[in-house]
XYZ file of C-alpha atoms in Angstrom:
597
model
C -19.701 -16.161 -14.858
C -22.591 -15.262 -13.074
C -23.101 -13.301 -9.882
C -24.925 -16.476 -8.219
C -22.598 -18.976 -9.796
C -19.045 -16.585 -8.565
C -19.769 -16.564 -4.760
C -20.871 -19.929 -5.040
C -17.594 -21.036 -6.626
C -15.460 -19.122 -3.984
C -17.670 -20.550 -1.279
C -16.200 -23.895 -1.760
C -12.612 -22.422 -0.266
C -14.564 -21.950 2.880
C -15.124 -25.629 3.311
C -12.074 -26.691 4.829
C -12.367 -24.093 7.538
C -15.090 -24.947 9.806
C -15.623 -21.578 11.363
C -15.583 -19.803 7.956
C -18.076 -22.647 6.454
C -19.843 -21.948 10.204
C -19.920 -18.190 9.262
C -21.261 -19.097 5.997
C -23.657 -20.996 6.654
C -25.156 -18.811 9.084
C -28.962 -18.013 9.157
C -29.717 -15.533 11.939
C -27.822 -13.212 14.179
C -24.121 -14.164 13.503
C -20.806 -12.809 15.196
C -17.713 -13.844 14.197
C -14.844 -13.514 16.150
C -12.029 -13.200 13.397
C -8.394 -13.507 14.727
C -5.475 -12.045 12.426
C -4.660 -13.419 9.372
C -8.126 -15.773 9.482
C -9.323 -14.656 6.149
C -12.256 -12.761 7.658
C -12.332 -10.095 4.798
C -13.082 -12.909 2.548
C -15.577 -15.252 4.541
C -17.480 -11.532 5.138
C -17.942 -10.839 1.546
C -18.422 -14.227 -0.030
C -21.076 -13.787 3.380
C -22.183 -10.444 1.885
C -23.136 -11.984 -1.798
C -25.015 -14.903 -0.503
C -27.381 -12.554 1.248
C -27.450 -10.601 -1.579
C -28.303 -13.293 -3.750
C -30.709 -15.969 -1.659
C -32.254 -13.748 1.647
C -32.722 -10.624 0.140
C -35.399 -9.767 -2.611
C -35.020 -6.961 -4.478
C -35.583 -3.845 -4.822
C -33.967 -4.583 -0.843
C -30.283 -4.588 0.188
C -27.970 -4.717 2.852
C -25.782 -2.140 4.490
C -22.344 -2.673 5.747
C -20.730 -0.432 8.008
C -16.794 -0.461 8.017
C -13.981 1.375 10.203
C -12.601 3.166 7.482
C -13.026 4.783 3.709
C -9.683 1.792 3.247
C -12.005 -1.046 4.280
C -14.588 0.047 1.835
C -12.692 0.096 -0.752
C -11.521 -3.381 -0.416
C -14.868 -4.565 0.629
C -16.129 -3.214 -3.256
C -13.135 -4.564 -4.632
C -13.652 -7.894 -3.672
C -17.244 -7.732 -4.283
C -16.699 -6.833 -7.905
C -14.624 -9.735 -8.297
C -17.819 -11.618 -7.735
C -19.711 -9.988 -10.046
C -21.408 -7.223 -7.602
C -20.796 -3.812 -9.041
C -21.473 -1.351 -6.202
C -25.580 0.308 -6.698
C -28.317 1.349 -5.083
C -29.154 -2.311 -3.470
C -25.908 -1.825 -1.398
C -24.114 0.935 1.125
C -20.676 -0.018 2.005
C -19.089 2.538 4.224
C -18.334 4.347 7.467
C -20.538 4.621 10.586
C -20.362 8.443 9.846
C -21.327 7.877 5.948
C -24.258 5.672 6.805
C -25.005 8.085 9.728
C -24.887 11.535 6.605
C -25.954 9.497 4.107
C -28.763 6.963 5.294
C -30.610 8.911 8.120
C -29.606 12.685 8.213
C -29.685 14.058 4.880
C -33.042 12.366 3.980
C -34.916 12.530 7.156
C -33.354 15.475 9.340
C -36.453 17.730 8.839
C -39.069 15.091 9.502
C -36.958 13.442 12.063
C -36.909 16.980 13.621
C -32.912 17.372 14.319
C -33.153 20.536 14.483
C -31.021 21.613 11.194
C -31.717 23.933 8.482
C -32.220 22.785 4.987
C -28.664 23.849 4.040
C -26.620 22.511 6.579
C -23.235 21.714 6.151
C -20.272 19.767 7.536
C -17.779 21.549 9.545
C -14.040 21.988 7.758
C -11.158 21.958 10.508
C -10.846 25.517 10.829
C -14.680 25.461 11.799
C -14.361 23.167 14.234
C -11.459 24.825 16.083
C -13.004 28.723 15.656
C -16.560 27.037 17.344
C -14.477 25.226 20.010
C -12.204 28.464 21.166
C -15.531 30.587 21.433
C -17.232 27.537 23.368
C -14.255 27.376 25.586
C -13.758 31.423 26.103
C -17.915 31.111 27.046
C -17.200 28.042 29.476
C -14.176 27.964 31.034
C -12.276 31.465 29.726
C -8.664 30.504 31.227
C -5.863 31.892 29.319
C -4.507 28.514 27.615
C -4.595 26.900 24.132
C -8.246 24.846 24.506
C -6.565 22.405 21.782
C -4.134 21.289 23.819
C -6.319 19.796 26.793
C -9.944 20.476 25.972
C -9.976 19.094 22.800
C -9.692 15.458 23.190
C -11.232 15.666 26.583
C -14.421 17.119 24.999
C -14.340 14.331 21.888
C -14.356 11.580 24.076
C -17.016 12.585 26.547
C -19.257 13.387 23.205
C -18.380 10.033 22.052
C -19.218 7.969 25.517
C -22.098 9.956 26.619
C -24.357 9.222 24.152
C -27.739 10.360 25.540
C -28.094 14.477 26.687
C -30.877 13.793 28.674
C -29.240 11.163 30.868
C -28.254 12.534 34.170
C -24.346 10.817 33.756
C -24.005 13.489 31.109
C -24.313 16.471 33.229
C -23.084 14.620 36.429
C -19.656 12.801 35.055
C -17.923 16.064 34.398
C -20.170 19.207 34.980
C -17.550 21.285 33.301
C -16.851 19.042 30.285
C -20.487 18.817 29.352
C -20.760 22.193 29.364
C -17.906 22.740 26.591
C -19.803 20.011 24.630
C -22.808 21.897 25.130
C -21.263 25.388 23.818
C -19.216 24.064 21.274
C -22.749 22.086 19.617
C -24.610 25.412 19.516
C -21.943 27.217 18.134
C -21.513 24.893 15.195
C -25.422 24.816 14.853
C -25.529 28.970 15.385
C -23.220 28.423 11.809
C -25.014 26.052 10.254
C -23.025 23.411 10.838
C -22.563 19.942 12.058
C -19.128 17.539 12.450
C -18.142 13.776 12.006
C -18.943 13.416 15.886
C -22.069 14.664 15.419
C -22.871 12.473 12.586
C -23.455 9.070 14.228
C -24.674 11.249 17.451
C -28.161 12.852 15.600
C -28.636 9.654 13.563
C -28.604 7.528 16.874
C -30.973 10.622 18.194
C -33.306 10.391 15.092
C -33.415 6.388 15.525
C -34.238 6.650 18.977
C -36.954 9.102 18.550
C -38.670 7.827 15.463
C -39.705 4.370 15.130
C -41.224 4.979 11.996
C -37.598 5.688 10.884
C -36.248 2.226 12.498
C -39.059 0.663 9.783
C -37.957 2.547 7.378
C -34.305 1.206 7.515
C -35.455 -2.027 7.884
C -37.547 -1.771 4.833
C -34.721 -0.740 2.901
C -31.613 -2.710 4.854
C -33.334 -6.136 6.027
C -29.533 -7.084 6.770
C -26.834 -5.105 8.743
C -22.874 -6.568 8.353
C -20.373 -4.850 10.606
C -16.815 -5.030 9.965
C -14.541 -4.641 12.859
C -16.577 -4.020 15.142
C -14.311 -3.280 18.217
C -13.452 -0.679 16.940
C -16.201 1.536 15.905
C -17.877 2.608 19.452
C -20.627 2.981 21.513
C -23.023 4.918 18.730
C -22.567 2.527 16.449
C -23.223 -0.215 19.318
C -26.468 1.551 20.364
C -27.875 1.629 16.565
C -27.096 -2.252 16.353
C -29.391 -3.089 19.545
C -31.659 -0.841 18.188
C -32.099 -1.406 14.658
C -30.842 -5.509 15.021
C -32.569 -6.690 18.459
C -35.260 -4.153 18.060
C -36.783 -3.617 14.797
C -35.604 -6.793 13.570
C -32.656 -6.355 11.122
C -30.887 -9.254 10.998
C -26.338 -9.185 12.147
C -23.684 -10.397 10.560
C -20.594 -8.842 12.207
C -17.008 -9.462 12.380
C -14.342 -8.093 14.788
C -11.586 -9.363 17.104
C -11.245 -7.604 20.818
C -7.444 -8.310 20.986
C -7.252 -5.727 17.815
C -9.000 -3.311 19.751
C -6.710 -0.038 19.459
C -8.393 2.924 19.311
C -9.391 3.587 22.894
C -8.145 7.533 22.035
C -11.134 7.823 19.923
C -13.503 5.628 22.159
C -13.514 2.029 20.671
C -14.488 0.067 23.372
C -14.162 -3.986 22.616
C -16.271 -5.120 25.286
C -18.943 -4.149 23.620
C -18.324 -6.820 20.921
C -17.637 -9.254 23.677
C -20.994 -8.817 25.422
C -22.243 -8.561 22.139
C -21.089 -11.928 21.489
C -22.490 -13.238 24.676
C -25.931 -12.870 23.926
C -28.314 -15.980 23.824
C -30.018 -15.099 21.049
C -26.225 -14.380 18.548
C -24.642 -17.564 17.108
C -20.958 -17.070 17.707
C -18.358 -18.425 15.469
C -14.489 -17.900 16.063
C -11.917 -17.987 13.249
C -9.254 -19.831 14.922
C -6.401 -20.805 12.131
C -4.037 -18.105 10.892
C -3.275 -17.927 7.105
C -1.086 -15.036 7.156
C 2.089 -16.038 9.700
C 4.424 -18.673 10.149
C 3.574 -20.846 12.404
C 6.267 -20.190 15.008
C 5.141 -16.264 14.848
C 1.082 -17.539 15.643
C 2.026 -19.335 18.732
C 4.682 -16.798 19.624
C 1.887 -14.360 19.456
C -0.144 -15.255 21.545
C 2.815 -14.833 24.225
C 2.619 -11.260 22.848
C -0.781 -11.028 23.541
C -0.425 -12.061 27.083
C -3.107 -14.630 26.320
C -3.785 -17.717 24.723
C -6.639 -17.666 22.163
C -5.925 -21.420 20.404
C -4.980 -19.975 17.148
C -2.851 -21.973 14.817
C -1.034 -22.362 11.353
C -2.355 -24.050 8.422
C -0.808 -27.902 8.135
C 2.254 -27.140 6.195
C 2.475 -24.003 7.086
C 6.021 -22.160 7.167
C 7.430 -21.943 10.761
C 8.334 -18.058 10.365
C 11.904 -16.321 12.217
C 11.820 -14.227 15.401
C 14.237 -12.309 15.845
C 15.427 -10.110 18.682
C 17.982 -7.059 18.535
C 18.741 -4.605 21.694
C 20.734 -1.812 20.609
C 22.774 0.639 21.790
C 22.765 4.287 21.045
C 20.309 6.702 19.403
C 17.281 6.169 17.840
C 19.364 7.823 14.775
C 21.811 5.414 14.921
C 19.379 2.382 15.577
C 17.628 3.216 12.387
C 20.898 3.546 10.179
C 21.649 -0.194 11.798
C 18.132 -1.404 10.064
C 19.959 -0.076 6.251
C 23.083 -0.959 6.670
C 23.056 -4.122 8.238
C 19.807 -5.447 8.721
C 18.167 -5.324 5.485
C 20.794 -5.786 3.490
C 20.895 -9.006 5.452
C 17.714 -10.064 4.806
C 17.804 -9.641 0.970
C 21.065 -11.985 0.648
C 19.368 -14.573 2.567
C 16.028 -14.553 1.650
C 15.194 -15.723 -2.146
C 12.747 -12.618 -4.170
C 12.496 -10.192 -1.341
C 12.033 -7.121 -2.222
C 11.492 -3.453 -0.830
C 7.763 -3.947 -1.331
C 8.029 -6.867 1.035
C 9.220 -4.922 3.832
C 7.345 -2.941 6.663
C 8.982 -0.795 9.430
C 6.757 -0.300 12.095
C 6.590 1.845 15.230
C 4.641 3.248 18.383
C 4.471 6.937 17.035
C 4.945 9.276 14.177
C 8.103 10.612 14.624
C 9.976 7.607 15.301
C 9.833 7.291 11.623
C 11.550 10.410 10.709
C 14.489 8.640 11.968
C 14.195 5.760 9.440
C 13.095 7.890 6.530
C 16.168 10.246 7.105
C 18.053 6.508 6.924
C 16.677 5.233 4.327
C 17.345 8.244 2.177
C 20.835 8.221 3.061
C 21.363 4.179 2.202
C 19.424 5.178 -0.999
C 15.999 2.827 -0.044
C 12.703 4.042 -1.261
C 10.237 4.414 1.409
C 6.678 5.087 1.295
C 4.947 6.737 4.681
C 1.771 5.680 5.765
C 1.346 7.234 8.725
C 0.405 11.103 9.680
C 3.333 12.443 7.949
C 2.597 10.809 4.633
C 1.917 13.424 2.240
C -1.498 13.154 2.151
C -3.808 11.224 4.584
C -4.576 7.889 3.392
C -8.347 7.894 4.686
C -8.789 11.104 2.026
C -11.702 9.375 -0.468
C -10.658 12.498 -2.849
C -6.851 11.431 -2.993
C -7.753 7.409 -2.941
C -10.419 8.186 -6.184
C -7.415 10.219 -8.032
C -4.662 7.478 -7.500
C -7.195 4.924 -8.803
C -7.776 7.849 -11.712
C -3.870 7.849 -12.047
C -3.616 3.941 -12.138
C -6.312 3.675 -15.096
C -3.980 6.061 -16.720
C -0.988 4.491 -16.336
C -2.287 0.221 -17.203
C -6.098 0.442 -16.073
C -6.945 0.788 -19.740
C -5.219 -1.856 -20.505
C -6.083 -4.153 -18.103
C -8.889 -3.303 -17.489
C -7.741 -2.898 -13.174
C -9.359 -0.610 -12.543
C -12.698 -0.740 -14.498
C -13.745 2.653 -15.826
C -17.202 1.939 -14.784
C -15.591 1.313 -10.972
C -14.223 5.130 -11.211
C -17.620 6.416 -12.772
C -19.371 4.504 -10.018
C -16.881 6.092 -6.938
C -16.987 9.140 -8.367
C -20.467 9.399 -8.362
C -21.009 8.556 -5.084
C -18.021 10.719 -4.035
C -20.059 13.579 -5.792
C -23.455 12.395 -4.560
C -24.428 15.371 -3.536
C -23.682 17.356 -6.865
C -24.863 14.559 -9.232
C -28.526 14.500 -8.570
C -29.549 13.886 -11.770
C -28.752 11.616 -14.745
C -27.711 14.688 -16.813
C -25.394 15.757 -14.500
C -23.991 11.931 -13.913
C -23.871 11.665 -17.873
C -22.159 14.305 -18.220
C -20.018 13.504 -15.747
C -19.024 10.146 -17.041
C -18.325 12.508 -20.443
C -15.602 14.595 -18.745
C -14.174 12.038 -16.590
C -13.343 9.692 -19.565
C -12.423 12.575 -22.022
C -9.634 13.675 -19.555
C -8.632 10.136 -18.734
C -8.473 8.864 -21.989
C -6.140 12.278 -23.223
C -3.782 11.104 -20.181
C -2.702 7.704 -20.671
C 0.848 8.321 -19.536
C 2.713 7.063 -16.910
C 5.487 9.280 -16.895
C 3.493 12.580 -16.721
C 4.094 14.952 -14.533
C 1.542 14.923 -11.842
C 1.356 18.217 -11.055
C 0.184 19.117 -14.079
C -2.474 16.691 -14.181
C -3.587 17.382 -10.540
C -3.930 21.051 -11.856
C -5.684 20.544 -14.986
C -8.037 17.545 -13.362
C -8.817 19.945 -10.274
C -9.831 22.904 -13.108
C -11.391 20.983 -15.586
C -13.151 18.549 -13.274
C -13.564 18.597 -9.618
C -13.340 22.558 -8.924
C -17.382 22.898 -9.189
C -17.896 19.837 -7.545
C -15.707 20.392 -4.381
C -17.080 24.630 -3.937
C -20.987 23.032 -4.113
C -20.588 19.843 -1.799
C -21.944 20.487 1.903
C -19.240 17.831 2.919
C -16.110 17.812 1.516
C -14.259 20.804 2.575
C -11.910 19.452 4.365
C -11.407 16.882 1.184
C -11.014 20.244 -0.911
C -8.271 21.384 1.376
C -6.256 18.027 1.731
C -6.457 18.207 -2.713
C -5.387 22.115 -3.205
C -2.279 21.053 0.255
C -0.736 17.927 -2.227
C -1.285 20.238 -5.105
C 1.028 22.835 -3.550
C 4.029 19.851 -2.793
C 3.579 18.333 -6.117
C 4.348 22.306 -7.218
C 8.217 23.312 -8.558
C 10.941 23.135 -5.409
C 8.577 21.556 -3.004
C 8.607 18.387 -1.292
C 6.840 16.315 -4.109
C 8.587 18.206 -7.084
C 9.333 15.851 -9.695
C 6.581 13.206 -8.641
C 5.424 11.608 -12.137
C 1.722 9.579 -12.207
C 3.210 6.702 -11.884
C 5.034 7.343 -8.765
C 1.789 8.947 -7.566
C -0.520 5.586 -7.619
C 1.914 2.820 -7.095
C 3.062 1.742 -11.042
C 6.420 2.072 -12.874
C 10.296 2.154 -11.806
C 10.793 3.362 -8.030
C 7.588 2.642 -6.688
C 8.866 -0.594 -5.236
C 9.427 1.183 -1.784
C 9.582 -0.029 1.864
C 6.611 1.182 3.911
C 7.033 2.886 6.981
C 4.189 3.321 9.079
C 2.967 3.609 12.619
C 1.836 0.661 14.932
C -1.793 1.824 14.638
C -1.665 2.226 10.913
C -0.481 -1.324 9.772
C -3.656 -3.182 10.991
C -5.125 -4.838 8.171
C -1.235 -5.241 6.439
C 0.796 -7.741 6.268
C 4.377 -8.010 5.002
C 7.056 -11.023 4.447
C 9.194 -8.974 6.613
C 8.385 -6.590 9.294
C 10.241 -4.690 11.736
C 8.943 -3.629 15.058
C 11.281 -0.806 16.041
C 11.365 2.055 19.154
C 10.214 -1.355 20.540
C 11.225 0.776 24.577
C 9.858 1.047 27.835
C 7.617 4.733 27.773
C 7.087 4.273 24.011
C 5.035 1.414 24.141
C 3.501 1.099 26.718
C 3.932 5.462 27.389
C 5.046 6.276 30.692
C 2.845 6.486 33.208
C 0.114 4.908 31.383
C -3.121 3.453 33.673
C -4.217 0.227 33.365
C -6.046 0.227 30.685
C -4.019 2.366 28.132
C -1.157 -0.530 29.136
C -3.925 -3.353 28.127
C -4.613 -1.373 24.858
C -0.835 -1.016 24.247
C -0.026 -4.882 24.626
C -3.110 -5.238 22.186
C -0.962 -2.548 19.799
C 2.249 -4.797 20.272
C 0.080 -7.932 19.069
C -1.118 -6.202 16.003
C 1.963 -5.172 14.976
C 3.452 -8.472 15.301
C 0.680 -10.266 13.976
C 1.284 -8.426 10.092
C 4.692 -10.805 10.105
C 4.523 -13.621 7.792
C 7.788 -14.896 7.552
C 10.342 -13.070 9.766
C 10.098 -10.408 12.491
C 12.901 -8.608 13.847
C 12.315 -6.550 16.768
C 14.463 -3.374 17.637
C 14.642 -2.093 21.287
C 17.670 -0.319 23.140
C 18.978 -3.001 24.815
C 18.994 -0.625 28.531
C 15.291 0.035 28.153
C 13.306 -2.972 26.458
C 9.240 -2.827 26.143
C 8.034 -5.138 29.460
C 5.961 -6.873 26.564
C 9.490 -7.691 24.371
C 11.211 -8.598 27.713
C 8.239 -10.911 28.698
C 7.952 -12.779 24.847
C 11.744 -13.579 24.619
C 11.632 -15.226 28.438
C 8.598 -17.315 26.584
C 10.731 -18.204 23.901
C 13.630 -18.630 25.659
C 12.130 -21.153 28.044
C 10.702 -23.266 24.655
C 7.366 -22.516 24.673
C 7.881 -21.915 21.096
């Protein structure tokens, strides 16, 4: 099939969804305002391959500009299903990617940022040795500048986006003085960090227009996917390069999934976005993903109502409430020995894979791993105790390497050409040339191919693959140290009589016996997921909302309840001690006790 005659084909599933045909449709400035479960992923990239196909001529592209390396990925994925491999004509990746990639490394000297040649990306360790002398020159109190300073200093780099504007000196003399220190530091080592990524490429835009032209020239279309989430940088290079210059929108995004305040997402700025006269606005109103009991019952979650609905025929979906008594220990054995055992007897072909327990924080889910061990459940962390972090491109690349191992070759799922293409643009930097990418592609399949073993042991073939292959890549890359150091970390677990001892490669990407697990995860960390059966647990008043949280960290928090409830599509159980409920769980069952489901 070809690449014009595949996304025309899928288009025709838009059809019977006005907003998504709306979306599609589409000719100018478009936001779409994508509630969960509205199958905005796939009106975006059937959206995406139009473009591609009938507004754009080549040697022209598009870039789109995701939240995370996760949302790439799937964006590719499902734009190789229709036929569009991933190449020069496209970028698909992070604000700070598109920031390195697009703008800094090719025009930092001419834009005049002020780096050498040779700069490189600050590891961790960097970025805490520049930020204790910045804070010793500054401020000089004897206390641990990680602790406070730290996430002060972050977010008043992130909202004050302009040095020369008087708010940035006046807001918090103090504060923008760390900022100030802590910048030269970095740039007395060479160095810059993610923050400062979107930062200097919104300084270079600003400055340059010759460099707005030139991303037009290149990018005649922007997309933006979730945009509530991804800040005011990214904001002020969409009114720039979109309302300015002339690149033409397409973004998607939902305000009530807005939850990453902490880092400075700010989901008014899609709202006014969406308010402008010269934007066609298009809202995604009926929910694929939930039962239709758990949509309206949402919205009660939410706090507001937003008109979204189930499908006709549509399941109805189970809510289910359960105040406990006792410790959070005890709550979590409850959920092993009683609640999902439960669910397994009474619901036809559910399986551990099925199942998601979600909560407000970390180390809530100690509690239910310790459980699930002891009831003998598989589990599978996703959160910031899983043993490596999930937005890690390295570790994502290898457990696709690891999956072509174990049936890829087979199947064909994952294409070999898809690895040679990530890896390639994981290596960018180190792959210049077409020698060096041939030769590449050489190694890459020799190892692979010599490997086609699920049940190897996957320390081994981390070790070999990290000698053979990625060592020289990793020790000349400006920007992957801290990738480096999350790779030689999982290599020490996956060692003899540590935590990952044992793990075959099967285990490690997701195929063979044992890998159907329950996932545990945080709140934060299941957006995008959904589950036949989730539960919300630690569901208590000063976990979620935190004590003495202002107004707006309680807005945000209601925001996190919704989004956790929302990844439900058949049943929901919600675990709270029954002393100390969440205000938002005591306010939904009084909704659904009074009918209003």
């Amino acid at each position: 099939m070809s690449e014009r005659s595949a996304y025309i084909k899928a288009a025709e599933s838009l059809r019977g969804n006005s907003g998504q045909w709306a979306a599609y449709e589409s000719d100018g400035h478009c936001v779409v305002l994508a509630g969960p479960g509205s199958g905005k992923t796939k009106t975006l990239t059937i959206k995406l391959a139009r473009m591609l196909a009938e507004d754009i001529e080549e040697p022209r592209g598009l870039a789109c500009i995701t939240y995370n390396n996760e949302c790439a990925r799937e964006l590719e994925q499902r734009l190789n299903d229709l036929g569009i491999a991933p190449g020069k004509r496209i970028f698909i990746g992070t604000v700070h990617s598109f920031s390195l990639t697009q703008i800094i490394l090719p025009y930092s000297k001419v834009a005049r940022l002020g780096l050498p040649e040779d700069f490189a990306v600050a590891n961790l360790q960097e970025q805490r040795d520049a930020l204790e002398r910045a804070y010793d020159r500054v401020i000089g109190r004897d206390e641990d500048p990680h602790r406070m300073w730290k996430g002060l200093m972050e977010r008043y780099r992130r909202s004050h986006l302009n040095r020369a504007a008087a708010a940035f000196h006046d807001d918090d003399a103090t504060c923008a003085q760390l900022v100030l220190a802590y910048e030269e530091e970095l740039r007395a080592q060479g160095l810059i960090d993610f923050d400062d990524m979107p930062l200097l490429a919104l300084r270079a835009l600003r400055e340059n227009k010759w460099l707005r032209c030139a991303i037009r020239a290149k990018y005649p279309v922007l997309a933006v996917d979730e945009y509530q989430d991804l800040g005011s940088a990214l904001h002020s290079m969409v009114l720039g390069l979109c309302f300015s210059t002339g690149i033409r929108l397409f973004a998607v995004g939902d305000v009530d999934q807005s939850i990453y305040g902490f880092i400075g997402a700010k989901p008014e700025l899609l709202r006014r976005l969406a308010q402008r006269a010269d934007v066609e606005t298009v809202p995604l109103r009926l929910n694929y993903r939930c039962g239709s009991s758990i949509v309206t019952a949402s919205q009660f979650a939410l706090g507001e109502e937003r008109g979204y609905e189930a499908p006709a025929g549509a399941a109805e979906g189970t809510i289910y409430f359960q105040p406990l008594h006792g410790s959070y220990e005890q709550r979590a054995y409850y959920i092993f020995e009683t609640l999902i055992p439960n669910a397994i007897a009474r619901l036809p072909g559910l399986e551990s894979g099925d199942i998601a327990i979600l909560y407000p924080a970390a180390w809530l889910g100690d509690y239910i791993a310790d459980a699930a061990q002891a009831y003998g459940y598989g589990t599978v962390r996703a959160d910031s105790k899983s043993h490596y972090p999930r937005s890690s491109r390295l570790m994502r690349w290898l457990e696709q390497c690891a999956t072509w191992c174990c049936s890829g070759w087979q199947t064909g799922t994952p294409r070999f050409s898809r690895l040679v293409a990530d890896g390639e643009r994981l290596f960018a930097e180190t792959l210049a040339s077409e020698t060096e990418q041939n030769e590449f592609q050489r190694q890459l399949i020799t190892f692979l191919w010599e490997r086609r073993d699920s049940t190897l042991d996957l320390h081994t073939w981390l070790t070999t693959f990290r000698q053979e292959l990625l060592n020289d890549h990793l020790a000349r890359s400006r920007t992957m140290s801290d990738e480096r150091n999350t790779l030689n970390t999982f290599v020490e677990k996956s060692a003899p009589g540590n935590t990952c001892d044992g793990f075959t490669l099967g285990l490690f990407c997701g195929h063979g016996e044992g890998n159907n697990r329950i996932t545990l995860t945080t709140l934060h960390s299941s957006k995008g997921r959904e589950f036949r059966f989730v539960v919300l647990f630690g569901m208590d008043d000063g976990k979620l909302p935190r004590n003495n949280a202002g107004e707006g960290e309680i807005r945000e928090a209601r925001r996190l309840f919704y989004v956790g409830f929302t990844r439900a599509e058949e049943e929901i159980h919600i675990i709270y001690s029954a002393n100390n409920p969440s205000p938002f769980v005591t306010e939904l069952a009084g909704r659904i006790d009074a009918g209003d489901v």
